[in-house]
């Protein structure tokens, strides 16, 4: 009925009015205390950030040191690898030379046996 609908509408209006009133109170509190609270929270974040930055710098220094050591080791190993490669090439060349001389000697021995 109309009276039920009217009471519901009035109740709804009161609820909306109460909600708007609470929003207004919250906005007033935010206006009054919001900036100091925000500034204080920023100070907290900056204070929390300082040790993290120090730790980050420390870790970066350690990482740089590890990378320097790794680079030095790789360069040292690179020289050693080059030296071993040259030695291997020389040994391969000697092996080929020995095989060639061995073939010559075998040929010579075969010729001498025929005589």
Short mmCIF file of N, CA and C in Angstrom, two decimals:
data_model
loop_
_atom_site.label_atom_id
_atom_site.label_comp_id
_atom_site.label_asym_id
_atom_site.label_seq_id
_atom_site.Cartn_x
_atom_site.Cartn_y
_atom_site.Cartn_z
N UNK A 1 0.84 -1.19 0.00
CA UNK A 1 0.00 0.00 0.00
C UNK A 1 0.88 1.24 0.00
N UNK A 2 0.12 2.39 -0.12
CA UNK A 2 0.83 3.66 -0.20
C UNK A 2 1.50 4.03 1.11
N UNK A 3 0.88 3.71 2.22
CA UNK A 3 1.46 4.07 3.51
C UNK A 3 2.73 3.23 3.79
N UNK A 4 2.71 1.99 3.38
CA UNK A 4 3.89 1.13 3.55
C UNK A 4 5.02 1.66 2.67
N UNK A 5 4.64 2.00 1.45
CA UNK A 5 5.63 2.52 0.51
C UNK A 5 6.20 3.85 1.03
N UNK A 6 5.36 4.67 1.57
CA UNK A 6 5.77 5.97 2.11
C UNK A 6 6.70 5.80 3.30
N UNK A 7 6.38 4.83 4.19
CA UNK A 7 7.26 4.59 5.33
C UNK A 7 8.61 4.05 4.90
N UNK A 8 8.62 3.19 3.88
CA UNK A 8 9.88 2.66 3.36
C UNK A 8 10.71 3.79 2.74
N UNK A 9 10.04 4.66 2.01
CA UNK A 9 10.73 5.78 1.38
C UNK A 9 11.33 6.71 2.43
N UNK A 10 10.54 7.00 3.49
CA UNK A 10 11.04 7.87 4.56
C UNK A 10 12.21 7.19 5.27
N UNK A 11 12.11 5.90 5.52
CA UNK A 11 13.19 5.15 6.17
C UNK A 11 14.45 5.17 5.30
N UNK A 12 14.25 5.03 4.00
CA UNK A 12 15.36 5.06 3.06
C UNK A 12 16.03 6.43 3.06
N UNK A 13 15.21 7.49 3.09
CA UNK A 13 15.74 8.85 3.12
C UNK A 13 16.54 9.07 4.40
N UNK A 14 16.04 8.60 5.54
CA UNK A 14 16.78 8.74 6.80
C UNK A 14 18.12 7.98 6.75
N UNK A 15 18.10 6.79 6.16
CA UNK A 15 19.33 6.01 6.05
C UNK A 15 20.35 6.74 5.17
N UNK A 16 19.88 7.29 4.06
CA UNK A 16 20.77 8.05 3.18
C UNK A 16 21.31 9.30 3.88
N UNK A 17 20.42 9.96 4.62
CA UNK A 17 20.83 11.15 5.36
C UNK A 17 21.90 10.80 6.40
N UNK A 18 21.71 9.69 7.10
CA UNK A 18 22.69 9.24 8.09
C UNK A 18 24.02 8.91 7.41
N UNK A 19 23.94 8.25 6.28
CA UNK A 19 25.14 7.89 5.52
C UNK A 19 25.89 9.14 5.09
N UNK A 20 25.16 10.11 4.56
CA UNK A 20 25.77 11.37 4.13
C UNK A 20 26.37 12.12 5.32
N UNK A 21 25.70 12.04 6.45
CA UNK A 21 26.20 12.70 7.66
C UNK A 21 27.51 12.07 8.10
N UNK A 22 27.60 10.75 8.06
CA UNK A 22 28.84 10.05 8.41
C UNK A 22 29.96 10.38 7.42
N UNK A 23 29.62 10.48 6.15
CA UNK A 23 30.62 10.85 5.14
C UNK A 23 31.16 12.25 5.42
N UNK A 24 30.27 13.16 5.79
CA UNK A 24 30.69 14.52 6.09
C UNK A 24 31.62 14.54 7.31
N UNK A 25 31.29 13.76 8.33
CA UNK A 25 32.16 13.67 9.51
C UNK A 25 33.52 13.11 9.11
N UNK A 26 33.53 12.07 8.29
CA UNK A 26 34.80 11.48 7.84
C UNK A 26 35.64 12.48 7.04
N UNK A 27 34.99 13.24 6.18
CA UNK A 27 35.71 14.25 5.40
C UNK A 27 36.27 15.35 6.30
N UNK A 28 35.51 15.73 7.31
CA UNK A 28 36.00 16.75 8.24
C UNK A 28 37.21 16.22 9.04
N UNK A 29 37.13 14.96 9.47
CA UNK A 29 38.26 14.36 10.19
C UNK A 29 39.49 14.24 9.27
N UNK A 30 39.23 13.86 8.03
CA UNK A 30 40.33 13.75 7.07
C UNK A 30 40.97 15.11 6.84
N UNK A 31 40.14 16.12 6.71
CA UNK A 31 40.64 17.48 6.50
C UNK A 31 41.45 17.95 7.71
N UNK A 32 40.99 17.60 8.89
CA UNK A 32 41.66 18.06 10.11
C UNK A 32 42.93 17.25 10.40
N UNK A 33 42.87 15.92 10.27
CA UNK A 33 43.99 15.06 10.69
C UNK A 33 44.69 14.36 9.52
N UNK A 34 44.16 14.47 8.34
CA UNK A 34 44.70 13.72 7.20
C UNK A 34 46.11 14.10 6.84
N UNK A 35 46.38 15.39 6.72
CA UNK A 35 47.72 15.83 6.31
C UNK A 35 48.78 15.43 7.32
N UNK A 36 48.58 15.70 8.61
CA UNK A 36 49.61 15.27 9.58
C UNK A 36 49.81 13.75 9.58
N UNK A 37 48.72 13.01 9.46
CA UNK A 37 48.86 11.54 9.43
C UNK A 37 49.62 11.10 8.19
N UNK A 38 49.33 11.73 7.06
CA UNK A 38 50.00 11.40 5.81
C UNK A 38 51.49 11.73 5.92
N UNK A 39 51.80 12.89 6.47
CA UNK A 39 53.20 13.29 6.63
C UNK A 39 53.94 12.33 7.56
N UNK A 40 53.26 11.96 8.64
CA UNK A 40 53.88 11.03 9.59
C UNK A 40 54.13 9.67 8.93
N UNK A 41 53.19 9.22 8.13
CA UNK A 41 53.36 7.94 7.43
C UNK A 41 54.51 8.04 6.42
N UNK A 42 54.64 9.17 5.75
CA UNK A 42 55.77 9.36 4.83
C UNK A 42 57.10 9.30 5.58
N UNK A 43 57.15 9.91 6.77
CA UNK A 43 58.37 9.84 7.57
C UNK A 43 58.68 8.39 7.95
N UNK A 44 57.66 7.66 8.30
CA UNK A 44 57.83 6.24 8.64
C UNK A 44 58.40 5.48 7.43
N UNK A 45 57.84 5.74 6.25
CA UNK A 45 58.32 5.05 5.05
C UNK A 45 59.76 5.42 4.73
N UNK A 46 60.11 6.69 4.90
CA UNK A 46 61.49 7.12 4.64
C UNK A 46 62.45 6.48 5.63
N UNK A 47 62.02 6.38 6.89
CA UNK A 47 62.88 5.74 7.90
C UNK A 47 63.05 4.25 7.59
N UNK A 48 61.99 3.62 7.13
CA UNK A 48 62.07 2.20 6.78
C UNK A 48 62.90 1.99 5.52
N UNK A 49 62.95 2.98 4.67
CA UNK A 49 63.65 2.87 3.41
C UNK A 49 65.17 2.96 3.59
N UNK A 50 65.63 3.73 4.55
CA UNK A 50 67.07 3.96 4.73
C UNK A 50 67.86 2.65 4.92
N UNK A 51 67.46 1.77 5.85
CA UNK A 51 68.24 0.53 5.99
C UNK A 51 68.15 -0.36 4.74
N UNK A 52 67.02 -0.29 4.05
CA UNK A 52 66.89 -1.09 2.84
C UNK A 52 67.84 -0.58 1.75
N UNK A 53 68.00 0.73 1.66
CA UNK A 53 68.95 1.28 0.69
C UNK A 53 70.37 0.88 1.05
N UNK A 54 70.70 0.91 2.34
CA UNK A 54 72.04 0.50 2.77
C UNK A 54 72.29 -0.96 2.41
N UNK A 55 71.30 -1.80 2.66
CA UNK A 55 71.44 -3.22 2.33
C UNK A 55 71.58 -3.40 0.83
N UNK A 56 70.82 -2.65 0.06
CA UNK A 56 70.91 -2.73 -1.39
C UNK A 56 72.31 -2.34 -1.87
N UNK A 57 72.87 -1.27 -1.30
CA UNK A 57 74.21 -0.83 -1.68
C UNK A 57 75.25 -1.88 -1.30
N UNK A 58 75.07 -2.47 -0.13
CA UNK A 58 75.99 -3.51 0.32
C UNK A 58 75.94 -4.72 -0.63
N UNK A 59 74.73 -5.12 -0.98
CA UNK A 59 74.57 -6.26 -1.89
C UNK A 59 75.13 -5.94 -3.28
N UNK A 60 74.96 -4.71 -3.72
CA UNK A 60 75.51 -4.31 -5.02
C UNK A 60 77.03 -4.36 -5.00
N UNK A 61 77.63 -3.90 -3.88
CA UNK A 61 79.09 -3.98 -3.78
C UNK A 61 79.56 -5.43 -3.80
N UNK A 62 78.86 -6.29 -3.07
CA UNK A 62 79.22 -7.72 -3.06
C UNK A 62 79.08 -8.33 -4.45
N UNK A 63 78.00 -7.98 -5.12
CA UNK A 63 77.76 -8.49 -6.47
C UNK A 63 78.85 -8.03 -7.43
N UNK A 64 79.23 -6.75 -7.32
CA UNK A 64 80.30 -6.22 -8.18
C UNK A 64 81.61 -6.96 -7.90
N UNK A 65 81.89 -7.24 -6.64
CA UNK A 65 83.12 -7.96 -6.29
C UNK A 65 83.10 -9.38 -6.85
N UNK A 66 81.97 -10.05 -6.72
CA UNK A 66 81.85 -11.40 -7.28
C UNK A 66 82.04 -11.36 -8.79
N UNK A 67 81.46 -10.37 -9.45
CA UNK A 67 81.61 -10.26 -10.90
C UNK A 67 83.05 -9.97 -11.30
N UNK A 68 83.75 -9.14 -10.51
CA UNK A 68 85.17 -8.87 -10.80
C UNK A 68 85.99 -10.15 -10.66
N UNK A 69 85.74 -10.90 -9.58
CA UNK A 69 86.48 -12.15 -9.37
C UNK A 69 86.19 -13.15 -10.50
N UNK A 70 84.92 -13.25 -10.87
CA UNK A 70 84.55 -14.17 -11.94
C UNK A 70 85.23 -13.78 -13.25
N UNK A 71 85.24 -12.48 -13.53
CA UNK A 71 85.89 -12.01 -14.76
C UNK A 71 87.38 -12.34 -14.75
N UNK A 72 88.02 -12.11 -13.61
CA UNK A 72 89.45 -12.40 -13.50
C UNK A 72 89.70 -13.90 -13.70
N UNK A 73 88.86 -14.73 -13.09
CA UNK A 73 89.01 -16.18 -13.24
C UNK A 73 88.81 -16.61 -14.70
N UNK A 74 87.80 -16.03 -15.35
CA UNK A 74 87.53 -16.40 -16.73
C UNK A 74 88.67 -15.94 -17.65
N UNK A 75 89.21 -14.74 -17.38
CA UNK A 75 90.32 -14.28 -18.20
C UNK A 75 91.55 -15.15 -17.98
N UNK A 76 91.78 -15.52 -16.72
CA UNK A 76 92.90 -16.42 -16.43
C UNK A 76 92.71 -17.77 -17.10
N UNK A 77 91.51 -18.29 -17.03
CA UNK A 77 91.22 -19.57 -17.66
C UNK A 77 91.30 -19.45 -19.18
N UNK A 78 90.91 -18.27 -19.71
CA UNK A 78 91.00 -18.07 -21.16
C UNK A 78 92.43 -18.18 -21.64
N UNK A 79 93.37 -17.57 -20.90
CA UNK A 79 94.79 -17.68 -21.24
C UNK A 79 95.27 -19.11 -21.18
N UNK A 80 94.82 -19.81 -20.15
CA UNK A 80 95.22 -21.21 -19.99
C UNK A 80 94.63 -22.07 -21.11
N UNK A 81 93.40 -21.81 -21.47
CA UNK A 81 92.76 -22.56 -22.56
C UNK A 81 93.51 -22.30 -23.87
N UNK A 82 93.87 -21.05 -24.11
CA UNK A 82 94.62 -20.73 -25.33
C UNK A 82 95.96 -21.46 -25.35
N UNK A 83 96.63 -21.45 -24.21
CA UNK A 83 97.93 -22.13 -24.11
C UNK A 83 97.78 -23.63 -24.34
N UNK A 84 96.76 -24.23 -23.75
CA UNK A 84 96.53 -25.67 -23.95
C UNK A 84 96.15 -25.98 -25.40
N UNK A 85 95.40 -25.09 -26.01
CA UNK A 85 95.03 -25.30 -27.41
C UNK A 85 96.27 -25.26 -28.31
N UNK A 86 97.15 -24.29 -28.06
CA UNK A 86 98.40 -24.20 -28.83
C UNK A 86 99.23 -25.47 -28.61
N UNK A 87 99.31 -25.95 -27.37
CA UNK A 87 100.08 -27.16 -27.06
C UNK A 87 99.48 -28.36 -27.79
N UNK A 88 98.17 -28.46 -27.80
CA UNK A 88 97.48 -29.56 -28.49
C UNK A 88 97.77 -29.51 -29.99
N UNK A 89 97.70 -28.30 -30.56
CA UNK A 89 97.99 -28.15 -31.99
C UNK A 89 99.42 -28.59 -32.30
N UNK A 90 100.36 -28.20 -31.45
CA UNK A 90 101.76 -28.59 -31.66
C UNK A 90 101.93 -30.11 -31.56
N UNK A 91 101.24 -30.70 -30.58
CA UNK A 91 101.32 -32.16 -30.43
C UNK A 91 100.70 -32.87 -31.63
N UNK A 92 99.60 -32.33 -32.13
CA UNK A 92 98.98 -32.92 -33.33
C UNK A 92 99.93 -32.82 -34.52
N UNK A 93 100.58 -31.66 -34.66
CA UNK A 93 101.53 -31.50 -35.76
C UNK A 93 102.69 -32.48 -35.62
N UNK A 94 103.17 -32.68 -34.39
CA UNK A 94 104.26 -33.65 -34.15
C UNK A 94 103.80 -35.05 -34.50
N UNK A 95 102.56 -35.37 -34.11
CA UNK A 95 102.03 -36.71 -34.40
C UNK A 95 101.97 -36.94 -35.90
N UNK A 96 101.51 -35.94 -36.65
CA UNK A 96 101.45 -36.07 -38.11
C UNK A 96 102.87 -36.24 -38.67
N UNK A 97 103.80 -35.46 -38.16
CA UNK A 97 105.20 -35.56 -38.62
C UNK A 97 105.77 -36.94 -38.31
N UNK A 98 105.50 -37.45 -37.11
CA UNK A 98 105.99 -38.79 -36.73
C UNK A 98 105.37 -39.85 -37.63
N UNK A 99 104.07 -39.72 -37.92
CA UNK A 99 103.42 -40.70 -38.80
C UNK A 99 104.02 -40.64 -40.20
N UNK A 100 104.27 -39.44 -40.69
CA UNK A 100 104.87 -39.28 -42.01
C UNK A 100 106.26 -39.93 -42.04
N UNK A 101 107.08 -39.67 -41.02
CA UNK A 101 108.42 -40.26 -40.95
C UNK A 101 108.33 -41.77 -40.80
N UNK A 102 107.34 -42.21 -40.04
CA UNK A 102 107.15 -43.66 -39.86
C UNK A 102 106.81 -44.31 -41.20
N UNK A 103 105.96 -43.67 -41.97
CA UNK A 103 105.62 -44.21 -43.30
C UNK A 103 106.86 -44.24 -44.20
N UNK A 104 107.67 -43.20 -44.15
CA UNK A 104 108.90 -43.17 -44.95
C UNK A 104 109.82 -44.32 -44.56
N UNK A 105 109.96 -44.52 -43.22
CA UNK A 105 110.84 -45.59 -42.75
C UNK A 105 110.31 -46.96 -43.16
N UNK A 106 109.00 -47.14 -43.08
CA UNK A 106 108.43 -48.41 -43.50
C UNK A 106 108.68 -48.66 -44.99
N UNK A 107 108.52 -47.61 -45.79
CA UNK A 107 108.78 -47.74 -47.24
C UNK A 107 110.24 -48.11 -47.48
N UNK A 108 111.10 -47.44 -46.78
CA UNK A 108 112.53 -47.67 -46.93
C UNK A 108 112.90 -49.10 -46.52
N UNK A 109 112.29 -49.53 -45.40
CA UNK A 109 112.55 -50.89 -44.93
C UNK A 109 112.06 -51.91 -45.94
N UNK A 110 110.92 -51.68 -46.57
CA UNK A 110 110.40 -52.60 -47.58
C UNK A 110 111.34 -52.66 -48.78
N UNK A 111 111.85 -51.49 -49.18
CA UNK A 111 112.79 -51.46 -50.32
C UNK A 111 114.08 -52.21 -49.99
N UNK A 112 114.56 -52.03 -48.76
CA UNK A 112 115.79 -52.70 -48.36
C UNK A 112 115.60 -54.21 -48.25
N UNK A 113 114.44 -54.65 -47.88
CA UNK A 113 114.18 -56.10 -47.76
C UNK A 113 114.16 -56.75 -49.14
N UNK A 114 113.76 -56.02 -50.15
CA UNK A 114 113.70 -56.58 -51.50
C UNK A 114 115.10 -56.86 -52.02
N UNK A 115 116.03 -56.09 -51.57
CA UNK A 115 117.41 -56.27 -52.06
C UNK A 115 118.06 -57.38 -51.35
#
